[in-house]
PDB file of C-alpha atoms in Angstrom:
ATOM      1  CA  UNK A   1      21.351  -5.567  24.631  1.00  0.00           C
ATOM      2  CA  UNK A   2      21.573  -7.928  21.470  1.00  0.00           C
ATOM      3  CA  UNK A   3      24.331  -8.240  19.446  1.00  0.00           C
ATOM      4  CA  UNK A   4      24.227  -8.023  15.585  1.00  0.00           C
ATOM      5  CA  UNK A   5      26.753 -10.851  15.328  1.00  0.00           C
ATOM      6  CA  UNK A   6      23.032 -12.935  15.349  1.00  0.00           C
ATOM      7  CA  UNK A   7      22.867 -11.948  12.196  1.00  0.00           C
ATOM      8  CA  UNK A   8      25.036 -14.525  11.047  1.00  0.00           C
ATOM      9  CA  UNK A   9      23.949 -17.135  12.297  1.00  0.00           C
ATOM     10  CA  UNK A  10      22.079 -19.938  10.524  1.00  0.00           C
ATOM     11  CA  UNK A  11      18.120 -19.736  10.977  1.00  0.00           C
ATOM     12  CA  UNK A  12      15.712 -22.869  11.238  1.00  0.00           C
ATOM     13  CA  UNK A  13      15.356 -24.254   8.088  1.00  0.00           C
ATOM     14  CA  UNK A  14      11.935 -24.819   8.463  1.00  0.00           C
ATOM     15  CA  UNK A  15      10.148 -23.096  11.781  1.00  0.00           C
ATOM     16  CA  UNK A  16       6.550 -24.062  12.551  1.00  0.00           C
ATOM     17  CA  UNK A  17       3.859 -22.458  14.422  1.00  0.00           C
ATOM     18  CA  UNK A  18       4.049 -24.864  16.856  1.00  0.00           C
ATOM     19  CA  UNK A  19       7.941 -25.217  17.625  1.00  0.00           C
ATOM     20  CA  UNK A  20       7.560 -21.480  18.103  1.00  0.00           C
ATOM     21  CA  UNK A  21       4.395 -21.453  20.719  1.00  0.00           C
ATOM     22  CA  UNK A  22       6.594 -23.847  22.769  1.00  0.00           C
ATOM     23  CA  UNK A  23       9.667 -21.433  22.564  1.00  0.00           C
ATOM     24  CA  UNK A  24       7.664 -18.802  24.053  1.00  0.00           C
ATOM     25  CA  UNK A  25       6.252 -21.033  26.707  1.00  0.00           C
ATOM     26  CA  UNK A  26       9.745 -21.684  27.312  1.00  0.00           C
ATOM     27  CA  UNK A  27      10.935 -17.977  27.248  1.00  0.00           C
ATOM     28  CA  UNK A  28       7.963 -17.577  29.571  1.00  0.00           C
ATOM     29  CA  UNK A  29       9.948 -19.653  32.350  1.00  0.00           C
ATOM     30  CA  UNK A  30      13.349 -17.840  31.870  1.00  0.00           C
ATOM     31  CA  UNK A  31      14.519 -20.137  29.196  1.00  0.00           C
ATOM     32  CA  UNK A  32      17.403 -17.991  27.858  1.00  0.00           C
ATOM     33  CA  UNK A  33      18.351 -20.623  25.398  1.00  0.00           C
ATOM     34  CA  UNK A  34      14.883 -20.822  23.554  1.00  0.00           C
ATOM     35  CA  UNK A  35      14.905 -16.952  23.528  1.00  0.00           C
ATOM     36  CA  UNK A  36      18.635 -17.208  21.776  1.00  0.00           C
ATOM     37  CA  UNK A  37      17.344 -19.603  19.477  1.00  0.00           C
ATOM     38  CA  UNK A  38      14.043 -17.747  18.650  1.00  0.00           C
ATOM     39  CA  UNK A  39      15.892 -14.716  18.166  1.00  0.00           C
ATOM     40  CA  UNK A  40      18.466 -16.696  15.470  1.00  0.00           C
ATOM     41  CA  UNK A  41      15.351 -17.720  13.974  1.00  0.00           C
ATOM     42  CA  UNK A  42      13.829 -14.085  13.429  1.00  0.00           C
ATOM     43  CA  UNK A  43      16.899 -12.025  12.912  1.00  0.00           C
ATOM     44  CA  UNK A  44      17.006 -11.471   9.143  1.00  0.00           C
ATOM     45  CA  UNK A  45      13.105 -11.762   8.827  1.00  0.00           C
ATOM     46  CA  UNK A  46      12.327  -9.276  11.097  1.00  0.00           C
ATOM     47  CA  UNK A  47      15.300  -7.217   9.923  1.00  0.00           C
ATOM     48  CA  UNK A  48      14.149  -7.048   6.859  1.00  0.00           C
ATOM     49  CA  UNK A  49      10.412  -6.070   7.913  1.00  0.00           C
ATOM     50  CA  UNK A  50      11.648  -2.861  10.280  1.00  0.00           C
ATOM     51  CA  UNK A  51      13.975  -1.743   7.061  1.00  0.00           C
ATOM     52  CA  UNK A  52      11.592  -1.539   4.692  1.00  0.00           C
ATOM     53  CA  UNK A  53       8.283  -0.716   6.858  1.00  0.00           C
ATOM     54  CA  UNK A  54      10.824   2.432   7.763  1.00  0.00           C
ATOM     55  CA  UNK A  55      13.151   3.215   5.453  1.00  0.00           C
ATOM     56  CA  UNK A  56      15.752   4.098   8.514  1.00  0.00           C
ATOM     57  CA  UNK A  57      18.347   1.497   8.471  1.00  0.00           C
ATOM     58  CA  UNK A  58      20.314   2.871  11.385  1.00  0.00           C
ATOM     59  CA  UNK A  59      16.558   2.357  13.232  1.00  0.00           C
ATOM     60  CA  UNK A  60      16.830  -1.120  12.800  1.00  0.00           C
ATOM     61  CA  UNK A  61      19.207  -2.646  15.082  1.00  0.00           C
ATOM     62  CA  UNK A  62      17.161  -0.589  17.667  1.00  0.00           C
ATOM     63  CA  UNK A  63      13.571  -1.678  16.508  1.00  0.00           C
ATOM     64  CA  UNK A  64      14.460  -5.134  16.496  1.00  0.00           C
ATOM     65  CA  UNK A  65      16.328  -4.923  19.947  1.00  0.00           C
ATOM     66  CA  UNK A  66      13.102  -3.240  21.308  1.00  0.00           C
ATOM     67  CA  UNK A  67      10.793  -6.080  19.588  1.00  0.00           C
ATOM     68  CA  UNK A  68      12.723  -8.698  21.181  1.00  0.00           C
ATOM     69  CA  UNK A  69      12.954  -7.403  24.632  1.00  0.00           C
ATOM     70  CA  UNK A  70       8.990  -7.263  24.829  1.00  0.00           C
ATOM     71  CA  UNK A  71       9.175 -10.852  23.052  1.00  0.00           C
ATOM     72  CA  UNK A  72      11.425 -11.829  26.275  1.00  0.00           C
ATOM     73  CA  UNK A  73       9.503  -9.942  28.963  1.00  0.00           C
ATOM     74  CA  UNK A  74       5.797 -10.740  27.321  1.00  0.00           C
ATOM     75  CA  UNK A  75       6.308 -13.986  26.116  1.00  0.00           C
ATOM     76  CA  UNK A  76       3.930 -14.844  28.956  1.00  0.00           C
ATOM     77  CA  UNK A  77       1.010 -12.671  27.793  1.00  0.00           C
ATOM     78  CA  UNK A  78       1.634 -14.786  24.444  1.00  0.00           C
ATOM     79  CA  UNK A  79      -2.170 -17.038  24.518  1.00  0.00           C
ATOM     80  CA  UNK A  80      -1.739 -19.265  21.430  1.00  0.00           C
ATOM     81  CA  UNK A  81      -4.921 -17.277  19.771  1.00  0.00           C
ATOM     82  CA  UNK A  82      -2.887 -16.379  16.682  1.00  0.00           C
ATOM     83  CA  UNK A  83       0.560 -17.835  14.989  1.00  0.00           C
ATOM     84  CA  UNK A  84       3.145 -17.007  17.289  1.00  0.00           C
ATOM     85  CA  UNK A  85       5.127 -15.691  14.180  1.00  0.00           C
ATOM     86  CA  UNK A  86       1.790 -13.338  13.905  1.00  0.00           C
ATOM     87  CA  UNK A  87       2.286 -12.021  17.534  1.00  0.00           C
ATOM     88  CA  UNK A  88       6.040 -11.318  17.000  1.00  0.00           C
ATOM     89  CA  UNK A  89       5.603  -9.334  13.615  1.00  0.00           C
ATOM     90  CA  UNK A  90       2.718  -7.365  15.470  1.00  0.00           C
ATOM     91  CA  UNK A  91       4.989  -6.104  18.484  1.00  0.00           C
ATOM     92  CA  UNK A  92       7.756  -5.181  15.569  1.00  0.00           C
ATOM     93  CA  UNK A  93       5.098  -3.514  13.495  1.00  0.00           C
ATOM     94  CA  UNK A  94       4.213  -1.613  16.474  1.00  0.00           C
ATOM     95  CA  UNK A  95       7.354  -0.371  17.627  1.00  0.00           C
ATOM     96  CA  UNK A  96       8.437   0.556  13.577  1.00  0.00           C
ATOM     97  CA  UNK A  97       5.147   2.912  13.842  1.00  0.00           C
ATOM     98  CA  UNK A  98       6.313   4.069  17.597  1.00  0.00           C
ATOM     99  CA  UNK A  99      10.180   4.864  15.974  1.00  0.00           C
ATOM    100  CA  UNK A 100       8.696   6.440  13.116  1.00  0.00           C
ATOM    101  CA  UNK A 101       6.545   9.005  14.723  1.00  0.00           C
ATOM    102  CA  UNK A 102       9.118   9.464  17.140  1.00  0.00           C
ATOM    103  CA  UNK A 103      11.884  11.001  15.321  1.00  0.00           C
ATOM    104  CA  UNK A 104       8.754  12.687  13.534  1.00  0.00           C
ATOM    105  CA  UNK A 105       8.353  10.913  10.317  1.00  0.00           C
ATOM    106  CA  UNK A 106       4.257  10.636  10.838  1.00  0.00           C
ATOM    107  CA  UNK A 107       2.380   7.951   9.537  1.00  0.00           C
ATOM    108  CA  UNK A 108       0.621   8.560   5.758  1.00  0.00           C
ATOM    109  CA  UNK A 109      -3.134   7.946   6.630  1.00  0.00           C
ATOM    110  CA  UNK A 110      -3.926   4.909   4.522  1.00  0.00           C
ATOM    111  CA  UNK A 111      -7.335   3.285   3.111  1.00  0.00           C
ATOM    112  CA  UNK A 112      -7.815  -0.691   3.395  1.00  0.00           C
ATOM    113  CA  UNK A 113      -8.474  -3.556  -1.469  1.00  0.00           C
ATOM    114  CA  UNK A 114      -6.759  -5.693  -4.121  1.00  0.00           C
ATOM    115  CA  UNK A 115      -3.347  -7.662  -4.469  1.00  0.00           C
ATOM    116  CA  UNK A 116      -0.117  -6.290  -5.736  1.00  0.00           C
ATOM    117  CA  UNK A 117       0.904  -8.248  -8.325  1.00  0.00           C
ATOM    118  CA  UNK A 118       3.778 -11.005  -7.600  1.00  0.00           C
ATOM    119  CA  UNK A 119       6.741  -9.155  -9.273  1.00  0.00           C
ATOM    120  CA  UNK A 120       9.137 -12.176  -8.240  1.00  0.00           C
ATOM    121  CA  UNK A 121       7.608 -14.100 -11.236  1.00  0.00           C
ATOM    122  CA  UNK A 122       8.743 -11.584 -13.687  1.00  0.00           C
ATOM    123  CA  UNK A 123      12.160 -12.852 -15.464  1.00  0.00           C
ATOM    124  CA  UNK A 124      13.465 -10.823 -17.515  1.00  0.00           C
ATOM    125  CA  UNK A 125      16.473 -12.833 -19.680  1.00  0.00           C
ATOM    126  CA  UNK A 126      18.953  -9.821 -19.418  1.00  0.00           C
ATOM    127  CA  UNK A 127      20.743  -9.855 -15.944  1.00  0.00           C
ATOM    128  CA  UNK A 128      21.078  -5.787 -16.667  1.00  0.00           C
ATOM    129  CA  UNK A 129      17.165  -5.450 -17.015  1.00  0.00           C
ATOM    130  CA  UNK A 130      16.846  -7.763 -14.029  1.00  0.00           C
ATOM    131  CA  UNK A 131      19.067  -5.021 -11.897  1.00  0.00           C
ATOM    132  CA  UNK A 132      17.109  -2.470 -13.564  1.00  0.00           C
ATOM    133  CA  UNK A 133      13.767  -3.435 -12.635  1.00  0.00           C
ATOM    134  CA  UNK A 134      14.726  -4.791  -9.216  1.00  0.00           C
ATOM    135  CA  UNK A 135      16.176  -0.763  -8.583  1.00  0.00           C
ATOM    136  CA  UNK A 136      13.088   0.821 -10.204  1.00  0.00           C
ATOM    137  CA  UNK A 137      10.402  -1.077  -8.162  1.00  0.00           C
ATOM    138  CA  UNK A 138      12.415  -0.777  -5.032  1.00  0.00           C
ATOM    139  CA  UNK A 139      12.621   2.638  -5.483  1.00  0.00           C
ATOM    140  CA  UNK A 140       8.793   2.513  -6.271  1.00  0.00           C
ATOM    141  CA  UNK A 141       8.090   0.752  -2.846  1.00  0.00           C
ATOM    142  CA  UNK A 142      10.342   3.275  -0.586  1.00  0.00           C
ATOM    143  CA  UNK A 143       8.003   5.967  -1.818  1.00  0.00           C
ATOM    144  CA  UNK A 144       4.616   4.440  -0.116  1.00  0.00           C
ATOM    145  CA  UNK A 145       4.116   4.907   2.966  1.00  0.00           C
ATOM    146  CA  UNK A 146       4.924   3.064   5.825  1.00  0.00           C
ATOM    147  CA  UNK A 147       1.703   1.067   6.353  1.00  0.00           C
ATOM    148  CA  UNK A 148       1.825   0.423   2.120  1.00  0.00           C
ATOM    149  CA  UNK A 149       5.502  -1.000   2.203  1.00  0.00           C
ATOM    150  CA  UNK A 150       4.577  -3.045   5.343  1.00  0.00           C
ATOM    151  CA  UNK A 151       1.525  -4.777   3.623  1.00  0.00           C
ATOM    152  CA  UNK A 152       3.798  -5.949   0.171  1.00  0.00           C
ATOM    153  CA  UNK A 153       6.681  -6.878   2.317  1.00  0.00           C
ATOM    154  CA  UNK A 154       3.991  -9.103   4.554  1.00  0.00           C
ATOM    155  CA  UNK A 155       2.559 -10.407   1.820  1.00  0.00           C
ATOM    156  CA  UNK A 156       5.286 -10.966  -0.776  1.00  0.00           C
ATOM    157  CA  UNK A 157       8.242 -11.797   1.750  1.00  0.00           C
ATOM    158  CA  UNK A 158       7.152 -12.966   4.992  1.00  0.00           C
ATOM    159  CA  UNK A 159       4.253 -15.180   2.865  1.00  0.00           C
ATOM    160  CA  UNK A 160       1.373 -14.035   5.157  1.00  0.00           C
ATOM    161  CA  UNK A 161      -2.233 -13.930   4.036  1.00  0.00           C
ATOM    162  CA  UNK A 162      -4.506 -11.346   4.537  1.00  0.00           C
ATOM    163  CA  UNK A 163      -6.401 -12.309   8.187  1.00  0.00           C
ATOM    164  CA  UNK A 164      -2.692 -12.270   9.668  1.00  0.00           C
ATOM    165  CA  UNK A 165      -1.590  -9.279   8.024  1.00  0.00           C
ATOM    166  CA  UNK A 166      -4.724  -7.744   9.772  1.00  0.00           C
ATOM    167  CA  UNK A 167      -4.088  -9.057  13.011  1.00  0.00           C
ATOM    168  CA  UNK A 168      -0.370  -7.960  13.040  1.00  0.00           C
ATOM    169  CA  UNK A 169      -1.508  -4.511  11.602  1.00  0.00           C
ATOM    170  CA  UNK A 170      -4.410  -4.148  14.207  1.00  0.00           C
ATOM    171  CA  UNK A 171      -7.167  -3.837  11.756  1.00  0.00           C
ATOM    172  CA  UNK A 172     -10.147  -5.124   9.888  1.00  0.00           C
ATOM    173  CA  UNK A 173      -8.942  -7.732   7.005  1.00  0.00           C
ATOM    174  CA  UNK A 174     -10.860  -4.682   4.555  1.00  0.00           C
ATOM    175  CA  UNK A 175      -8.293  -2.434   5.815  1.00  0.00           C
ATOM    176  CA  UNK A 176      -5.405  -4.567   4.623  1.00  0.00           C
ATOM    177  CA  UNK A 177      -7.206  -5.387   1.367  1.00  0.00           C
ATOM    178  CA  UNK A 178      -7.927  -1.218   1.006  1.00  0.00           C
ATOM    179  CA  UNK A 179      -4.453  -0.866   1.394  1.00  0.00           C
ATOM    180  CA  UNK A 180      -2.893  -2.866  -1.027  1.00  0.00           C
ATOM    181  CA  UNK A 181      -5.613  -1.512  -3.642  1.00  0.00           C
ATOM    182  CA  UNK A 182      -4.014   2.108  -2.582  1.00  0.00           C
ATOM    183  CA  UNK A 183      -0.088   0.558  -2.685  1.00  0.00           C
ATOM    184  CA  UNK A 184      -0.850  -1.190  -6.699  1.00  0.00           C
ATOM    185  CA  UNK A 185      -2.725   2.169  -7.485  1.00  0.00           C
ATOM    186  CA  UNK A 186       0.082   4.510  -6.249  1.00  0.00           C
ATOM    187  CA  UNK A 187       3.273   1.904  -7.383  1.00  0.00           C
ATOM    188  CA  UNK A 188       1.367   2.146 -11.245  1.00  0.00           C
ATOM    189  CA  UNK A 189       1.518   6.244 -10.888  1.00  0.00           C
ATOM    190  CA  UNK A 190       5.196   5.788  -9.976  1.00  0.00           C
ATOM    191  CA  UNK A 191       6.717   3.147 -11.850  1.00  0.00           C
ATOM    192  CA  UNK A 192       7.603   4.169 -15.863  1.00  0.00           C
ATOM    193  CA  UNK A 193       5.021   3.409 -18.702  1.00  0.00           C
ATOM    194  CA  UNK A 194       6.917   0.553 -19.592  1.00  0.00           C
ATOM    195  CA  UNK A 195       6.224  -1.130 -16.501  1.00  0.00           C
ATOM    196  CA  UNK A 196       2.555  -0.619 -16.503  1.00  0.00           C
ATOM    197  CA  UNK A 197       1.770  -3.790 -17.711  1.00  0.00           C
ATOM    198  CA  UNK A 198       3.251  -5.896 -14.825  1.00  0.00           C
ATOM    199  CA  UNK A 199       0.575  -3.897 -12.972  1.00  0.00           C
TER     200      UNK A 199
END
């Protein structure tokens, strides 16, 4: 239904809640432009989300197609209670969850308690020790579970705080904050010794 030739086109530069809200009000009436240009604006972010929430990169294009269709048929039931950014991540962090258990990759159970570290501010001078880290903690993150990998990418790429991460996830804010205590706890147990103190 969507093409991935969105992909390369050139996102808002700076969205706000509010220019969103009114796209959906818009998509509500049949707008077909606002939906074009709300679905510009999400591509890569969302993308990104459903990749590393699943780990199934040919799932992707179909998560993201699925998330969008409900965002185009729903954007009615949309009530302005949360960020409208908020209501779009929840429907894609639904249907990651629904893809997942589908083609029977089950959901880890998970616990909801502390932050994991910002590893972004970590510089090392040496562009090889830069690729090296950047491999080993991505490698770290792919082996959480899907709940774990979509709390850090929440928090440490899409820039959300902990009362929307719950509301996207469907849980108590404790919940989120258990699971990024479980995430730090089981990224220290994979990453190398030497890596223990960016922990």
């Amino acid at each position: 239904m969507f093409s991935r030739s969105a992909e390369t086109a050139t996102p808002r530069s700076v969205a706000s809640a509010a220019d969103d809200a009114v796209m959906l009000e818009r998509i509500a009436r049949g707008d077909m432009r606002a939906f074009e240009t709300l679905y510009r604006a999400y591509f890569a972010r969302l993308a990104r989300f459903i990749e590393r929430t699943t780990r199934r990169p040919e799932l992707v294009e179909e998560i993201l197609n699925d998330t969008m269709f409900v965002v185009s048929t729903s954007a009615h039931k949309f009530n302005r209670t949360s960020k409208a950014s908020t209501w779009i991540f929840a429907i894609a962090y639904r249907k990651s969850l629904k893809a997942l258990r589908d083609v029977d990759d089950p959901v880890e159970a998970d616990d909801a308690l502390e932050a994991v570290p910002d590893t972004d501010a970590i510089e090392p001078r040496d562009e090889v020790m830069r690729t090296q880290l950047r491999r080993i903690l991505t490698e770290a993150v792919d082996a959480l579970s899907a709940n774990h990998r979509a709390v850090i990418e929440l928090t440490y790429f899409q820039e959300a705080g902990y009362r929307e991460i719950a509301e996207i996830m469907g849980c108590p804010i404790e919940t989120v904050k258990t699971r990024m205590f479980h995430a730090r706890r089981r990224l220290k147990a994979l990453l190398p010794e030497r890596l223990e103190d960016i922990l």
